């Protein structure tokens, strides 16, 4: 059996690299077009290939949904697993709401659930968003880029990701005696793992943390 990979830009290539290094057969790759959709013919050919039993989707909700629907509604029982690397604006529940046939869909998200009931960092984030004294500054050059961003919007993955980044920056700065770019990054590297109210961020190293068996081109350690 083999996998079919759907995604944009270099996403499918990266997933393919990891699968091949793990000893999996060469997958079928379907790249998103410049119009923001997958070619229907290419999608159907991949989904109907008798050797394909697993699907990886590295894309946002609007693009991934038709693939999941086609895989599990029109070709039921064909696929053991569907792995979806979610965008920052949606949750697995939002994808699968109202579609009872969605089974074995596994979502991967780089940011914790902002509505997590027990994670202290998520609770602190929600409290900050609800605090009337906390506001989005729009009278600066950076604020102007935010346009009409409203702090009162429902907390989501994107805003929580920004909150975590700010907390990490403050943590690193608090351990930097003479603040320069080099010293700031050294502080990040020295800490390796940052503990933020029950959430672990890292490890930050000067090389890929996955080791020689899984080389990657990710932005490790803010490099």
C-alpha positions as a Markdown table, in Angstrom:
| # | Residue | x | y | z |
|---|---|---|---|---|
| 1 | Unk | 0.0 | 0.0 | 0.0 |
| 2 | Unk | 1.0 | 3.6 | -0.5 |
| 3 | Unk | 0.0 | 7.1 | 0.4 |
| 4 | Unk | -1.5 | 10.0 | -1.6 |
| 5 | Unk | -0.3 | 13.5 | -0.6 |
| 6 | Unk | -2.3 | 16.6 | -1.3 |
| 7 | Unk | -0.9 | 20.1 | -0.6 |
| 8 | Unk | 0.5 | 23.4 | -1.7 |
| 9 | Unk | 4.0 | 24.6 | -2.4 |
| 10 | Unk | 6.7 | 22.4 | -0.9 |
| 11 | Unk | 4.4 | 20.7 | 1.6 |
| 12 | Unk | 3.9 | 17.4 | -0.4 |
| 13 | Unk | 7.6 | 17.2 | -1.1 |
| 14 | Unk | 8.5 | 17.4 | 2.6 |
| 15 | Unk | 5.9 | 14.7 | 3.5 |
| 16 | Unk | 7.2 | 12.5 | 0.7 |
| 17 | Unk | 10.7 | 12.9 | 2.0 |
| 18 | Unk | 9.8 | 11.7 | 5.5 |
| 19 | Unk | 7.8 | 8.8 | 4.1 |
| 20 | Unk | 10.6 | 7.6 | 1.9 |
| 21 | Unk | 13.1 | 7.9 | 4.8 |
| 22 | Unk | 10.8 | 5.8 | 6.9 |
| 23 | Unk | 10.8 | 3.1 | 4.2 |
| 24 | Unk | 7.4 | 3.7 | 2.7 |
| 25 | Unk | 6.7 | 3.2 | -1.0 |
| 26 | Unk | 6.8 | 6.2 | -3.3 |
| 27 | Unk | 3.6 | 8.2 | -2.8 |
| 28 | Unk | 1.3 | 9.9 | -5.3 |
| 29 | Unk | 1.6 | 13.7 | -5.0 |
| 30 | Unk | -1.2 | 16.1 | -6.0 |
| 31 | Unk | -0.2 | 19.8 | -5.8 |
| 32 | Unk | -2.7 | 22.6 | -5.4 |
| 33 | Unk | -3.1 | 24.7 | -8.5 |
| 34 | Unk | -2.5 | 28.5 | -8.7 |
| 35 | Unk | -6.3 | 28.9 | -8.5 |
| 36 | Unk | -6.4 | 27.4 | -5.0 |
| 37 | Unk | -7.9 | 24.0 | -5.9 |
| 38 | Unk | -6.8 | 20.6 | -6.8 |
| 39 | Unk | -7.2 | 19.3 | -10.3 |
| 40 | Unk | -10.3 | 17.1 | -10.2 |
| 41 | Unk | -8.9 | 14.5 | -12.6 |
| 42 | Unk | -5.6 | 14.2 | -10.6 |
| 43 | Unk | -7.5 | 14.0 | -7.3 |
| 44 | Unk | -9.8 | 11.2 | -8.6 |
| 45 | Unk | -6.9 | 9.2 | -10.1 |
| 46 | Unk | -5.0 | 9.4 | -6.8 |
| 47 | Unk | -8.1 | 8.5 | -4.7 |
| 48 | Unk | -9.1 | 5.6 | -6.9 |
| 49 | Unk | -5.6 | 4.1 | -7.2 |
| 50 | Unk | -6.1 | 0.6 | -5.7 |
| 51 | Unk | -2.7 | 0.8 | -3.9 |
| 52 | Unk | -3.5 | 4.0 | -2.0 |
| 53 | Unk | -4.8 | 3.3 | 1.5 |
| 54 | Unk | -3.6 | 6.4 | 3.4 |
| 55 | Unk | -4.0 | 10.2 | 2.6 |
| 56 | Unk | -1.9 | 13.1 | 3.9 |
| 57 | Unk | -3.4 | 16.6 | 3.4 |
| 58 | Unk | -1.1 | 19.5 | 4.0 |
| 59 | Unk | -3.4 | 22.5 | 3.3 |
| 60 | Unk | -6.0 | 24.8 | 4.7 |
| 61 | Unk | -9.6 | 24.0 | 5.4 |
| 62 | Unk | -11.2 | 25.2 | 2.2 |
| 63 | Unk | -8.9 | 23.1 | 0.1 |
| 64 | Unk | -8.7 | 20.0 | 2.3 |
| 65 | Unk | -12.4 | 19.6 | 2.8 |
| 66 | Unk | -13.3 | 18.4 | -0.8 |
| 67 | Unk | -10.5 | 15.8 | -0.6 |
| 68 | Unk | -11.7 | 14.4 | 2.7 |
| 69 | Unk | -15.3 | 14.4 | 1.4 |
| 70 | Unk | -14.3 | 12.6 | -1.8 |
| 71 | Unk | -12.2 | 10.1 | 0.1 |
| 72 | Unk | -14.7 | 9.2 | 2.7 |
| 73 | Unk | -18.1 | 9.9 | 1.2 |
| 74 | Unk | -17.7 | 8.8 | -2.4 |
| 75 | Unk | -15.2 | 6.1 | -1.9 |
| 76 | Unk | -16.2 | 4.7 | 1.5 |
| 77 | Unk | -14.1 | 2.1 | 3.3 |
| 78 | Unk | -11.1 | 2.5 | 1.0 |
| 79 | Unk | -8.8 | 4.4 | 3.3 |
| 80 | Unk | -7.4 | 3.3 | 6.6 |
| 81 | Unk | -6.3 | 6.8 | 7.7 |
| 82 | Unk | -6.5 | 10.4 | 6.6 |
| 83 | Unk | -4.0 | 12.8 | 8.2 |
| 84 | Unk | -4.7 | 16.4 | 7.9 |
| 85 | Unk | -2.2 | 19.2 | 8.8 |
| 86 | Unk | -4.6 | 21.9 | 9.9 |
| 87 | Unk | -4.2 | 25.6 | 9.1 |
| 88 | Unk | -4.2 | 28.0 | 12.0 |
| 89 | Unk | -7.8 | 29.1 | 11.6 |
| 90 | Unk | -9.7 | 25.9 | 12.1 |
| 91 | Unk | -10.1 | 22.9 | 14.3 |
| 92 | Unk | -10.8 | 19.3 | 13.4 |
| 93 | Unk | -14.3 | 19.7 | 14.9 |
| 94 | Unk | -15.0 | 22.5 | 12.4 |
| 95 | Unk | -13.9 | 20.3 | 9.5 |
| 96 | Unk | -16.0 | 17.3 | 10.5 |
| 97 | Unk | -19.1 | 19.0 | 11.8 |
| 98 | Unk | -22.2 | 17.7 | 10.2 |
| 99 | Unk | -20.5 | 15.0 | 8.2 |
| 100 | Unk | -21.1 | 11.7 | 10.0 |
| 101 | Unk | -19.1 | 9.7 | 7.5 |
| 102 | Unk | -15.8 | 11.3 | 8.5 |
| 103 | Unk | -13.9 | 8.6 | 10.3 |
| 104 | Unk | -10.2 | 8.0 | 10.9 |
| 105 | Unk | -9.4 | 11.7 | 10.2 |
| 106 | Unk | -6.3 | 12.7 | 12.3 |
| 107 | Unk | -5.6 | 16.4 | 12.6 |
| 108 | Unk | -2.2 | 17.9 | 13.4 |
| 109 | Unk | -1.9 | 21.4 | 14.6 |
| 110 | Unk | 1.2 | 23.3 | 15.7 |
| 111 | Unk | -0.7 | 25.4 | 18.2 |
| 112 | Unk | -2.6 | 24.1 | 21.2 |
| 113 | Unk | -6.3 | 24.5 | 21.3 |
| 114 | Unk | -7.0 | 28.1 | 22.6 |
| 115 | Unk | -10.2 | 26.7 | 24.3 |
| 116 | Unk | -8.3 | 24.0 | 26.1 |
| 117 | Unk | -10.1 | 23.5 | 29.4 |
| 118 | Unk | -7.0 | 22.6 | 31.6 |
| 119 | Unk | -4.0 | 24.2 | 29.9 |
| 120 | Unk | -3.0 | 27.2 | 32.1 |
| 121 | Unk | -1.4 | 29.0 | 29.1 |
| 122 | Unk | -4.7 | 28.8 | 27.2 |
| 123 | Unk | -6.6 | 30.1 | 30.2 |
| 124 | Unk | -4.2 | 33.0 | 30.5 |
| 125 | Unk | -4.6 | 33.8 | 26.8 |
| 126 | Unk | -8.4 | 33.9 | 27.0 |
| 127 | Unk | -8.2 | 36.1 | 30.1 |
| 128 | Unk | -5.8 | 38.5 | 28.3 |
| 129 | Unk | -8.1 | 38.6 | 25.3 |
| 130 | Unk | -11.1 | 39.4 | 27.5 |
| 131 | Unk | -9.2 | 42.1 | 29.6 |
| 132 | Unk | -10.6 | 45.5 | 28.6 |
| 133 | Unk | -7.2 | 47.1 | 29.4 |
| 134 | Unk | -5.5 | 45.0 | 26.8 |
| 135 | Unk | -5.9 | 46.5 | 23.3 |
| 136 | Unk | -4.6 | 46.2 | 19.8 |
| 137 | Unk | -2.4 | 49.3 | 19.0 |
| 138 | Unk | -3.2 | 50.7 | 15.6 |
| 139 | Unk | -1.3 | 54.0 | 15.9 |
| 140 | Unk | 2.1 | 52.5 | 15.0 |
| 141 | Unk | 3.6 | 51.2 | 11.8 |
| 142 | Unk | 3.0 | 47.6 | 12.9 |
| 143 | Unk | -0.5 | 48.4 | 14.1 |
| 144 | Unk | -1.3 | 49.9 | 10.8 |
| 145 | Unk | -0.6 | 46.6 | 9.2 |
| 146 | Unk | -3.2 | 45.0 | 11.4 |
| 147 | Unk | -5.9 | 47.1 | 9.9 |
| 148 | Unk | -9.3 | 46.4 | 11.5 |
| 149 | Unk | -8.1 | 43.5 | 13.7 |
| 150 | Unk | -10.3 | 43.4 | 16.8 |
| 151 | Unk | -9.2 | 42.0 | 20.1 |
| 152 | Unk | -12.8 | 41.1 | 20.8 |
| 153 | Unk | -12.8 | 38.4 | 18.1 |
| 154 | Unk | -13.2 | 34.9 | 19.4 |
| 155 | Unk | -9.8 | 33.5 | 20.4 |
| 156 | Unk | -8.5 | 31.3 | 17.6 |
| 157 | Unk | -5.3 | 29.3 | 16.7 |
| 158 | Unk | -3.7 | 32.3 | 14.9 |
| 159 | Unk | -4.1 | 34.7 | 17.8 |
| 160 | Unk | -3.0 | 32.1 | 20.3 |
| 161 | Unk | 0.1 | 31.4 | 18.2 |
| 162 | Unk | 0.9 | 35.1 | 18.3 |
| 163 | Unk | 0.4 | 35.2 | 22.1 |
| 164 | Unk | 2.7 | 32.2 | 22.6 |
| 165 | Unk | 5.4 | 33.9 | 20.4 |
| 166 | Unk | 5.2 | 37.0 | 22.5 |
| 167 | Unk | 5.4 | 35.0 | 25.8 |
| 168 | Unk | 8.5 | 33.2 | 24.4 |
| 169 | Unk | 10.1 | 36.5 | 23.4 |
| 170 | Unk | 9.6 | 37.9 | 26.9 |
| 171 | Unk | 11.0 | 34.8 | 28.5 |
| 172 | Unk | 14.1 | 35.0 | 26.3 |
| 173 | Unk | 14.5 | 38.7 | 26.9 |
| 174 | Unk | 14.3 | 38.2 | 30.7 |
| 175 | Unk | 17.3 | 36.0 | 30.5 |
| 176 | Unk | 19.3 | 38.3 | 28.2 |
| 177 | Unk | 21.6 | 40.8 | 30.1 |
| 178 | Unk | 22.8 | 42.9 | 27.2 |
| 179 | Unk | 20.0 | 42.9 | 24.6 |
| 180 | Unk | 21.3 | 42.4 | 21.1 |
| 181 | Unk | 20.0 | 40.1 | 18.4 |
| 182 | Unk | 22.9 | 37.7 | 18.9 |
| 183 | Unk | 22.5 | 37.6 | 22.7 |
| 184 | Unk | 18.7 | 37.2 | 22.3 |
| 185 | Unk | 19.2 | 34.1 | 20.1 |
| 186 | Unk | 21.8 | 32.8 | 22.4 |
| 187 | Unk | 19.3 | 33.0 | 25.3 |
| 188 | Unk | 16.8 | 31.0 | 23.2 |
| 189 | Unk | 19.5 | 28.3 | 22.4 |
| 190 | Unk | 20.6 | 28.1 | 26.0 |
| 191 | Unk | 17.1 | 27.6 | 27.3 |
| 192 | Unk | 16.4 | 24.8 | 24.7 |
| 193 | Unk | 13.0 | 24.2 | 26.3 |
| 194 | Unk | 10.7 | 27.0 | 27.4 |
| 195 | Unk | 8.1 | 26.3 | 30.0 |
| 196 | Unk | 5.1 | 28.6 | 29.6 |
| 197 | Unk | 2.4 | 28.0 | 32.2 |
| 198 | Unk | 2.3 | 24.3 | 31.6 |
| 199 | Unk | 3.2 | 24.4 | 27.8 |
| 200 | Unk | 6.6 | 23.3 | 26.6 |
| 201 | Unk | 8.0 | 25.1 | 23.6 |
| 202 | Unk | 11.1 | 23.7 | 21.9 |
| 203 | Unk | 13.7 | 22.2 | 21.8 |
| 204 | Unk | 15.6 | 25.1 | 20.2 |
| 205 | Unk | 19.0 | 23.9 | 18.9 |
| 206 | Unk | 21.6 | 25.0 | 16.4 |
| 207 | Unk | 20.7 | 22.0 | 14.3 |
| 208 | Unk | 17.6 | 19.9 | 13.4 |
| 209 | Unk | 16.3 | 18.3 | 16.6 |
| 210 | Unk | 15.1 | 15.2 | 14.6 |
| 211 | Unk | 18.7 | 14.0 | 14.0 |
| 212 | Unk | 20.6 | 12.8 | 11.0 |
| 213 | Unk | 17.9 | 10.3 | 10.1 |
| 214 | Unk | 15.4 | 13.0 | 9.5 |
| 215 | Unk | 17.1 | 16.1 | 8.1 |
| 216 | Unk | 14.8 | 19.1 | 7.7 |
| 217 | Unk | 14.9 | 22.7 | 6.4 |
| 218 | Unk | 12.7 | 24.1 | 9.2 |
| 219 | Unk | 13.4 | 27.4 | 10.9 |
| 220 | Unk | 14.9 | 25.7 | 14.0 |
| 221 | Unk | 15.9 | 28.1 | 16.8 |
| 222 | Unk | 14.7 | 31.2 | 14.9 |
| 223 | Unk | 17.6 | 30.9 | 12.4 |
